[in-house]
Coordinates of C-alpha atoms in Angstrom, one line a residue:
X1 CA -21.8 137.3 408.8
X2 CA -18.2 137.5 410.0
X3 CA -16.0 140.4 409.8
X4 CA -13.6 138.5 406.4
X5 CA -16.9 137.8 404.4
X6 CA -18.2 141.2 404.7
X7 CA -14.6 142.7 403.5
X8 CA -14.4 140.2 401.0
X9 CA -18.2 141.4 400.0
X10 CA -17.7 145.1 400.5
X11 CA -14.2 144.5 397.8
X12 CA -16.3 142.9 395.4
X13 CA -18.5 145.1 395.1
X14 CA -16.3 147.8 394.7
X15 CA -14.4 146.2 392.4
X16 CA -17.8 145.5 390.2
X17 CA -18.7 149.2 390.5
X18 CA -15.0 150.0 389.2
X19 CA -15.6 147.9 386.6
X20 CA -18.8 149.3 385.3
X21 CA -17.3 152.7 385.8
X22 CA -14.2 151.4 383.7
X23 CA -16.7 150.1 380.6
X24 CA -19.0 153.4 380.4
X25 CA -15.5 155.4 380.5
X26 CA -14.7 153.3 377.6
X27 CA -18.3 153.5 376.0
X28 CA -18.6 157.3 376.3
X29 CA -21.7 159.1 375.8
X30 CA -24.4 158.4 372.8
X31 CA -23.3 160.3 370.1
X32 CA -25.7 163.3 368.7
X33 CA -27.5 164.4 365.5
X34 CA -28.2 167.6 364.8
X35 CA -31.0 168.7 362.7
X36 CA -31.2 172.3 362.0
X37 CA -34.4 173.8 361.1
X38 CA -36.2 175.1 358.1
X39 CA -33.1 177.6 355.5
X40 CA -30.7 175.9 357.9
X41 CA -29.0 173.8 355.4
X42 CA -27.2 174.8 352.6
X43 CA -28.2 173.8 349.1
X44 CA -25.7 173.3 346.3
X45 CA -26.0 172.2 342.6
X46 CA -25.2 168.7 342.6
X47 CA -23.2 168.6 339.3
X48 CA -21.1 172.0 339.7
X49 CA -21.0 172.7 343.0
X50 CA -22.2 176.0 343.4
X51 CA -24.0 177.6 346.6
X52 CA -27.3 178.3 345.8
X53 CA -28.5 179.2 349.4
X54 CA -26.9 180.8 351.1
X55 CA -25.8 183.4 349.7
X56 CA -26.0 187.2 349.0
X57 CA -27.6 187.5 345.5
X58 CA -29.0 185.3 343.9
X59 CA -27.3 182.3 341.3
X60 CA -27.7 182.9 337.6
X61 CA -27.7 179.3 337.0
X62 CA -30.2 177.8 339.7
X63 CA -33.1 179.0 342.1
X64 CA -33.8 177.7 345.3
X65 CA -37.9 177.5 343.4
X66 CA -38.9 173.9 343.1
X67 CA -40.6 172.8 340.4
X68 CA -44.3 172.7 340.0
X69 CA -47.1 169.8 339.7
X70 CA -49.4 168.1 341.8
X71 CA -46.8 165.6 342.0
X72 CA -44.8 166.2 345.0
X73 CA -42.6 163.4 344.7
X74 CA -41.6 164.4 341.4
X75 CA -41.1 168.5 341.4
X76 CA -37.2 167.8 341.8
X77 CA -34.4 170.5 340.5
X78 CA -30.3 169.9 340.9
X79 CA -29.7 171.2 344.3
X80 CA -29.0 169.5 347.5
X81 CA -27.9 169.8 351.1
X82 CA -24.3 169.7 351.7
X83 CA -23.8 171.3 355.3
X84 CA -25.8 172.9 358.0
X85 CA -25.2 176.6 357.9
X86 CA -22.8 176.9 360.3
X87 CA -22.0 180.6 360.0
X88 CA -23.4 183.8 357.3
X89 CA -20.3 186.7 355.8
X90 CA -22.4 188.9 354.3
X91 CA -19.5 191.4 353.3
X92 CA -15.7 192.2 355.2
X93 CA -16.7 194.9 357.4
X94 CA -19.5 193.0 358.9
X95 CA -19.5 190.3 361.6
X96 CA -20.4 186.7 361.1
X97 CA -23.8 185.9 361.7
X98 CA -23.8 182.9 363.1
X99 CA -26.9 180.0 362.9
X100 CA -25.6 176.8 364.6
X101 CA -21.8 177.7 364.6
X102 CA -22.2 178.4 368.3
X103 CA -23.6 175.3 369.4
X104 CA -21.5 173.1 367.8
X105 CA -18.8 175.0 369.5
X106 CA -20.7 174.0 373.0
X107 CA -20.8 170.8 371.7
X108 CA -16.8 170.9 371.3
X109 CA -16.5 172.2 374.6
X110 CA -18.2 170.5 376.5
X111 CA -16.2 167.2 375.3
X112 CA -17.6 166.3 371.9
X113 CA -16.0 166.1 368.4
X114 CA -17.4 166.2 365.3
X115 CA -17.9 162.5 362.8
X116 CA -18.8 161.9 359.6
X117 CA -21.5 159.5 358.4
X118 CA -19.3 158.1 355.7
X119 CA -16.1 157.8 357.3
X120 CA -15.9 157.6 360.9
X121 CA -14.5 154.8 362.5
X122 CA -16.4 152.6 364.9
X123 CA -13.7 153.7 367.9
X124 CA -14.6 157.5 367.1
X125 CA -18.6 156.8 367.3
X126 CA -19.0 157.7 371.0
X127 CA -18.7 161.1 372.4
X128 CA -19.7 162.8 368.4
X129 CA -22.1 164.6 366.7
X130 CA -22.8 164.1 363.2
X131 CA -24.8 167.3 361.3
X132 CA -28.0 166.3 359.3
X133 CA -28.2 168.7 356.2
X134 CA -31.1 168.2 354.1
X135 CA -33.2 170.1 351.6
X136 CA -35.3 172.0 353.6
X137 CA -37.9 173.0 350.8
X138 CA -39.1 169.3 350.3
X139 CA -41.4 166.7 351.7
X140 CA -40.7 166.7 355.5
X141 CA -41.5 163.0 355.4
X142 CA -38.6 162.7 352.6
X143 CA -36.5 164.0 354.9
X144 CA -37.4 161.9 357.6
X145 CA -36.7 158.6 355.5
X146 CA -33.4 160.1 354.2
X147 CA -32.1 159.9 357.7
X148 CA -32.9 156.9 358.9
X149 CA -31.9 155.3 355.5
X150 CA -27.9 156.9 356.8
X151 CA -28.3 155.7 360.3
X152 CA -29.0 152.3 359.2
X153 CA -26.2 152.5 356.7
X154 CA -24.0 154.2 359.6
X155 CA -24.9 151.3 361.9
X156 CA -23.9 148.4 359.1
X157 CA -20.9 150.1 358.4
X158 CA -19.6 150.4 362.4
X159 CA -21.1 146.7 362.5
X160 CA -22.9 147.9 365.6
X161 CA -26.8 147.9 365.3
X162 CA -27.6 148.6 368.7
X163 CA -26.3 152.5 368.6
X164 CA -28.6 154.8 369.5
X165 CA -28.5 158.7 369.2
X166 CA -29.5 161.3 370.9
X167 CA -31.2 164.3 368.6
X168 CA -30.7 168.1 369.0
X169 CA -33.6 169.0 366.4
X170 CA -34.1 172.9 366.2
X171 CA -37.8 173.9 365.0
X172 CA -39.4 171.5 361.7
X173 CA -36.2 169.8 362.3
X174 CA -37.9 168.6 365.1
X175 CA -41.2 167.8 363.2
X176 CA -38.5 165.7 361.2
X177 CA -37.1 163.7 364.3
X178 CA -40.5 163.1 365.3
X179 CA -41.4 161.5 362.1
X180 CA -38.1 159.4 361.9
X181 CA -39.0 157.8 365.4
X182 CA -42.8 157.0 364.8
X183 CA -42.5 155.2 361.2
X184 CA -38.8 154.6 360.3
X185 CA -38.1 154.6 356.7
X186 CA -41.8 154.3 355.9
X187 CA -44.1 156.4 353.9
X188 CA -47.7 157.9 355.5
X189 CA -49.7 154.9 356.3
X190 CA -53.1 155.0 354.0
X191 CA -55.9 155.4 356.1
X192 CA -55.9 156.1 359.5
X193 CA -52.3 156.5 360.4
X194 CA -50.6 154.0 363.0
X195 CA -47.2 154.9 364.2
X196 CA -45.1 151.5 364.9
X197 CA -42.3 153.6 366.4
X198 CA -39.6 151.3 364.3
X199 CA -37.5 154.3 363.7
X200 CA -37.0 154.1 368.0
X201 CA -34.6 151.8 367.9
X202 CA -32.1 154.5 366.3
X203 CA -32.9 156.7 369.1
X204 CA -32.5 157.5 372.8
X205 CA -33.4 161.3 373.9
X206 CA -35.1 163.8 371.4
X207 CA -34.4 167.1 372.5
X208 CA -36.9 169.5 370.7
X209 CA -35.7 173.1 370.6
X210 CA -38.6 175.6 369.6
X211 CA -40.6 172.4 367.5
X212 CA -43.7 174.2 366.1
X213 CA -45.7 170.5 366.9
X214 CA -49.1 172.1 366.2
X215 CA -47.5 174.7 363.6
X216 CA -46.9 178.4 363.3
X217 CA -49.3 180.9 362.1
X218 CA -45.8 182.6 360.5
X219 CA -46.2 179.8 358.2
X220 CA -49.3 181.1 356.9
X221 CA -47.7 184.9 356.3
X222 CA -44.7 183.7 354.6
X223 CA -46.8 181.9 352.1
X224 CA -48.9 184.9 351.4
X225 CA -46.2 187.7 352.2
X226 CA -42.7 186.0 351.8
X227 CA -39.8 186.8 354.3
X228 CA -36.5 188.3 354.2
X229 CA -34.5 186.4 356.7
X230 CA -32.2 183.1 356.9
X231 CA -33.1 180.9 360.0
X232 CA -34.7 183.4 361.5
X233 CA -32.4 186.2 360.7
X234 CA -33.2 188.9 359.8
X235 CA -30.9 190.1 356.6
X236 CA -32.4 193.2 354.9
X237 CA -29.8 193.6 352.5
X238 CA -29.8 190.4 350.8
X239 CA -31.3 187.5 349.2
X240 CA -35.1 187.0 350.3
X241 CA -37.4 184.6 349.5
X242 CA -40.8 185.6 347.7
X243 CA -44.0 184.2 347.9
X244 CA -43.7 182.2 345.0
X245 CA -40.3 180.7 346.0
X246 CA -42.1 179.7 349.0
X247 CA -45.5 178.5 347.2
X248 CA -43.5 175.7 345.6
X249 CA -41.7 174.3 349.4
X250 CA -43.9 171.4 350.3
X251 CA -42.0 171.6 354.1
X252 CA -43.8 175.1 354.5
X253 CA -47.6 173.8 354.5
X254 CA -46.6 171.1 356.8
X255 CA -45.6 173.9 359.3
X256 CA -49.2 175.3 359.2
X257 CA -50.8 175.4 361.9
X258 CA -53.2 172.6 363.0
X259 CA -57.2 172.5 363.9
X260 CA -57.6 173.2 367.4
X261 CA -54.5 175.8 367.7
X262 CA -55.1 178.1 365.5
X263 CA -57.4 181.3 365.5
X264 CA -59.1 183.7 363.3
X265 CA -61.7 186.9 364.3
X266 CA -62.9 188.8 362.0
X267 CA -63.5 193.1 362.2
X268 CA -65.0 193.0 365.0
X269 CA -62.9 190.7 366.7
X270 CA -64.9 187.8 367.2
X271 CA -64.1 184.3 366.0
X272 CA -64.7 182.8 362.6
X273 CA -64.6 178.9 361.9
X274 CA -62.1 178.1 358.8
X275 CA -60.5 175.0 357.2
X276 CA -56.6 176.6 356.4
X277 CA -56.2 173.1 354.6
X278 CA -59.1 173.4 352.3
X279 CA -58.3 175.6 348.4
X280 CA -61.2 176.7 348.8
X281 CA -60.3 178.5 351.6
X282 CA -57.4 179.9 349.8
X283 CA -59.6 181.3 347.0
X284 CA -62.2 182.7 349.7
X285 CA -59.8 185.0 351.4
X286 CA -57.4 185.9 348.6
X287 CA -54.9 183.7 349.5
X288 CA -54.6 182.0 346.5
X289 CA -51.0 182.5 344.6
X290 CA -53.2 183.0 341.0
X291 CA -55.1 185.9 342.9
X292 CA -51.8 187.8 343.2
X293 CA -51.1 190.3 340.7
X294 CA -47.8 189.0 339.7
X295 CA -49.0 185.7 338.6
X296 CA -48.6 185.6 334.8
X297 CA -45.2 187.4 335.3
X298 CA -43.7 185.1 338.3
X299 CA -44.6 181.9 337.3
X300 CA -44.1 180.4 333.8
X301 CA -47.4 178.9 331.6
X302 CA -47.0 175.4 332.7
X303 CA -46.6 176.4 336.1
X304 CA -49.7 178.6 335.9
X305 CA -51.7 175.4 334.8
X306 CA -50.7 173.2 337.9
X307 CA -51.2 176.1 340.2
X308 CA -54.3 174.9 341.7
X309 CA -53.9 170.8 341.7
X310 CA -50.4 171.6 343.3
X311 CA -51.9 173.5 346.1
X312 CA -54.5 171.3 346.9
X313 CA -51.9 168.5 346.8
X314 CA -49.6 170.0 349.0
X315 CA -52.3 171.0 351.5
X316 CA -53.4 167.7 351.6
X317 CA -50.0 166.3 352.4
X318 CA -49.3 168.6 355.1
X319 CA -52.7 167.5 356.9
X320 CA -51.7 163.7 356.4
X321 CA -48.3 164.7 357.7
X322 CA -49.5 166.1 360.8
X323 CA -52.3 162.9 361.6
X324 CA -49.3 161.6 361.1
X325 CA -47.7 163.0 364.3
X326 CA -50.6 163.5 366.3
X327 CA -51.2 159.6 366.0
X328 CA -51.2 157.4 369.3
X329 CA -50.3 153.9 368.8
X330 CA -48.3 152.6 371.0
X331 CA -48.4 152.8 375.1
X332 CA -44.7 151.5 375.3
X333 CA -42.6 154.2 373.2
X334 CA -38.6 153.7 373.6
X335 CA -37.7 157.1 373.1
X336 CA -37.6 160.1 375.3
X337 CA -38.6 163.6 374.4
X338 CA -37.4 166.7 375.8
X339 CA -39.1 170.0 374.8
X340 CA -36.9 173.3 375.2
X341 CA -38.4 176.5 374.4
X342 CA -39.1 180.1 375.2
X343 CA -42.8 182.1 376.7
X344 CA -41.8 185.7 376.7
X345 CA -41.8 186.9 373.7
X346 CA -45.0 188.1 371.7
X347 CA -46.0 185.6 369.2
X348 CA -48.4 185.3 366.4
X349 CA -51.0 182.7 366.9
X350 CA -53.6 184.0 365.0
X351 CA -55.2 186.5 362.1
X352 CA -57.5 188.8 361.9
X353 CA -59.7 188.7 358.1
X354 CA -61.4 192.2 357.0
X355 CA -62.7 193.8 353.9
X356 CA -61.3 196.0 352.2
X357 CA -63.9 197.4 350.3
X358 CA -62.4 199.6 347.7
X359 CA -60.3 196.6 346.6
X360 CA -63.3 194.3 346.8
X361 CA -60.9 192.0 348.7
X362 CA -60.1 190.6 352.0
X363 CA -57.2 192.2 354.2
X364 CA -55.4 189.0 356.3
X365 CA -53.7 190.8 359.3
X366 CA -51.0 189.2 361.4
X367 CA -49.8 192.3 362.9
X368 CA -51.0 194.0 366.2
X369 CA -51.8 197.1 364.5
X370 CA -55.0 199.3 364.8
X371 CA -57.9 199.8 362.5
X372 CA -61.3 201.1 361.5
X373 CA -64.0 198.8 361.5
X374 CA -67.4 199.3 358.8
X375 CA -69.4 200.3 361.8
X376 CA -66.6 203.2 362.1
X377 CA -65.4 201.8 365.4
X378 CA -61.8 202.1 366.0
X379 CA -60.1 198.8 366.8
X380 CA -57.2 199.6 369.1
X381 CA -53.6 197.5 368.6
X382 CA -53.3 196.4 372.0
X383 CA -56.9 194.9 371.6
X384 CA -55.7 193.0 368.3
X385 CA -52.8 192.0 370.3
X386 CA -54.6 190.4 373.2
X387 CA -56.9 188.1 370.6
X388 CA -53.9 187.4 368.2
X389 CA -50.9 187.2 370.0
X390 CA -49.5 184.3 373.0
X391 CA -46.2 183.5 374.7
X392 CA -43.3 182.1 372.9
X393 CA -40.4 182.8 371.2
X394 CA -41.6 184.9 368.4
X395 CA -42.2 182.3 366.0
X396 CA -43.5 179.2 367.4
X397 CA -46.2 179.7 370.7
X398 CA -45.4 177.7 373.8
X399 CA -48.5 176.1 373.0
X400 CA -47.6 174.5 369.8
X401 CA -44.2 173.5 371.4
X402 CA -46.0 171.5 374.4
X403 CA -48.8 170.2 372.2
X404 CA -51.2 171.7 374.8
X405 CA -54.2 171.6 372.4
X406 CA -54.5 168.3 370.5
X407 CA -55.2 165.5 372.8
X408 CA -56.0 161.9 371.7
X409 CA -59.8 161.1 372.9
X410 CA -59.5 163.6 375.5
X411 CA -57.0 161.6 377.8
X412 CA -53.7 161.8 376.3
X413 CA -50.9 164.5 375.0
X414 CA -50.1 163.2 370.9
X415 CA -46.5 163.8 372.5
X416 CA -45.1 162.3 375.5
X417 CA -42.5 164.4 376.9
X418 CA -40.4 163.5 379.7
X419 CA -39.0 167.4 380.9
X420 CA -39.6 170.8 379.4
X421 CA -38.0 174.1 379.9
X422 CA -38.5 177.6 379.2
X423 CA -36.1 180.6 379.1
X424 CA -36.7 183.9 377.1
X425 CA -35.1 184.1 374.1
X426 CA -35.7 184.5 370.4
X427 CA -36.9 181.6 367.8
X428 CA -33.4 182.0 365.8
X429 CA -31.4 182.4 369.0
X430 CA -32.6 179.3 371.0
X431 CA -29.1 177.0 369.8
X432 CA -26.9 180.1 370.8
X433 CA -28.4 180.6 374.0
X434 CA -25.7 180.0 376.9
X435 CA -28.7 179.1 379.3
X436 CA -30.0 177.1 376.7
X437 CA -27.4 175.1 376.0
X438 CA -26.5 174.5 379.7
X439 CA -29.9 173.0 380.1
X440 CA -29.1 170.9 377.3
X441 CA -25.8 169.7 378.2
X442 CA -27.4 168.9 381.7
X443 CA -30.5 166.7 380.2
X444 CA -27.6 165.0 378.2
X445 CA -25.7 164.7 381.2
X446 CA -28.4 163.2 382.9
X447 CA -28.7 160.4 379.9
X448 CA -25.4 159.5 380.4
X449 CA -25.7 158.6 384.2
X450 CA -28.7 156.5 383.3

């Protein structure tokens, strides 16, 4: 080759690199949905306007209490999602708390702006974020739908139906993502369920920050013990939410965790074989919401009456929901996940059931704490802890975030993840963490080049 055809070569193909340099410049980077986790939304009445969650007492007019019936679909009130909760004032003199104010501030830096589903302009698509509020206490799968059903409207609207997003999905947000990807706006398959992954086409990279995949034994103690914190907060001083708010969230049971990942022992520590999903199960081990003492007085007549087909219908969803996930079918998947989490942290991933014999009931222990056996033996804390208790971040173990104990026939993870990373920090903390999110801008990073 002489010397002019190789510098006639060598210019075109610098001047085809310039070019393709020139159109992903003008393409930017895949713009990003973020989809906070369970409380991280806030709920307004849909008429008025009021906020109903969150805030520090209480509304006189609403309750953040769904409806009760065995059916799901239907147990509907006047709230819904407006925002993500970016940010909590509790009073003057204290500090914000923030929830996902800091990562969208990341997300700001780091070259993003924020959109709006139902008014940005096709020129403003690339290099955004859009925030997915929705009403956390529902039907995961609902919420699943609800956001495809705007992406496709997003995608019609920008005339552009082959954008794709990339997903920031902190904890059953992820659960949500997952769901979105594998069935599109479809309900549960009946009988053995078969993702078609129609919902990939919407998607690149699904980034799952602390995902409880194979669900959190702290499901299981709010639902018999309530909790007093917002997105993992805790906030002592203000509005909680009981065990019969919480009875009534379909999203909760689906957080459960699954056969295969979760443990229970009984006095004398050793294991004992039980069916969380089953009523019966409920009703065994005084778990059952009509055992508790405030039943008549919590719950109104009507309610009372649908307690028990409303519990085995919500347990049965939640177990369809998760075959749902756990389902293989497809070898060629066309979306990436990423799993970010934390392993240092003590976290509950298991119970311990004993009888308490002068209340002719069963104690359900979640906490590391020491106790006397029937035999009189004295059962140490740190020996609960080690049977109990595994690496995570507090809330969801590093084992429900990797799927390390469901596998399909033995050969393959339910979850095909591309990278995963681990750094120590806290459930509620993982979107504010500054090594966290520098991991995250570097997987995005990393799409963009590809």
């Amino acid at each position: 080759m002489s010397f002019r055809r190789l510098a006639r070569l060598l210019l075109l193909l610098l001047t085809l690199t310039s070019a393709a340099e020139a159109q992903e410049n003008r393409q930017g980077r895949r713009p990003i949905i973020i989809i906070p986790g369970l409380t991280g939304s806030e709920l307004v009445n849909g008429e008025t306007g009021e906020l109903v969650w969150f805030r520090v007492s209480r509304s006189k007019n609403d309750d953040v209490r769904l409806p009760i019936s065995p059916n799901l679909n239907r147990n509907r009130d006047s709230l819904v999602a407006r925002d993500i909760i970016r940010g909590i004032k509790i009073a003057s003199f204290l500090p914000e708390v923030e929830i996902y104010e800091r990562l969208l501030a990341a997300l700001k830096a780091n070259g993003y702006h924020e959109a709006r589903w139902d008014t940005t302009a096709a020129s403003d698509a690339t290099n955004s974020y859009f925030v997915y509020p929705y009403d956390w206490r529902r039907d995961n799968v609902e919420s699943a739908r609800e956001l495809v059903r705007k992406i496709e409207t997003l995608k019609n609207r920008l005339k552009n139906r082959d954008l794709k997003f990339n997903v920031i999905s902190h904890s059953m947000g992820g659960l949500i993502a997952r769901y979105a990807a594998m069935y599109g706006d479809a309900d549960i398959p009946a009988g053995r369920p078969k993702p078609n992954w129609k919902g990939g086409r919407h998607f690149d990279r699904i980034f799952l920050l602390g995902t409880p995949n194979e669900g959190s034994v702290s499901a299981l103690d709010a639902l018999l013990n309530g909790v007093d914190y917002i997105a993992g907060v805790n906030l002592p001083w203000v509005q909680n939410l009981s065990r019969f708010d919480l009875f009534s969230f379909p999203s909760l049971y689906q957080l459960l965790p699954q056969k295969g990942a979760f443990r229970a022992y009984d006095e004398n520590l050793e294991p004992i074989l039980l069916d969380i999903y089953e009523p019966e199960t409920w009703e065994e081990y005084n778990w059952a919401i009509w055992q508790d003492k405030g039943f008549s007085k919590k719950l109104k007549p009507p309610e009372q009456r649908a307690a028990r087909a409303y519990l085995r219908a919500a347990l049965l969803r939640a177990r369809r929901f998760q075959e749902a996930l756990n389902a293989n079918g497809s070898e060629n998947i066309p979306v990436t996940f990423h799993i970010i989490g934390a392993d240092c942290k003590d976290t509950p991933a298991g119970i311990i059931l004993r009888r308490d014999k002068k209340q002719d009931r069963w104690i359900t222990q979640f906490a590391p704490a020491s106790f006397t056996n029937s035999s009189g033996r004295k059962v140490t804390a740190e020996e609960v802890r080690k049977v109990i208790y595994t690496s995570g971040d507090g809330v969801v173990p590093k084992s429900s975030l990797s799927v390390e104990n469901i596998l399909i026939k033995g050969k393959a993870a339910v979850l095909p993840v591309q990278t995963q990373v681990f750094r120590c920090e806290l459930h509620s903390k993982l979107v504010t963490n500054a090594d966290v999110q520098q991991e995250l801008f570097h997987l995005l990073s990393v799409s963009a080049e590809q």
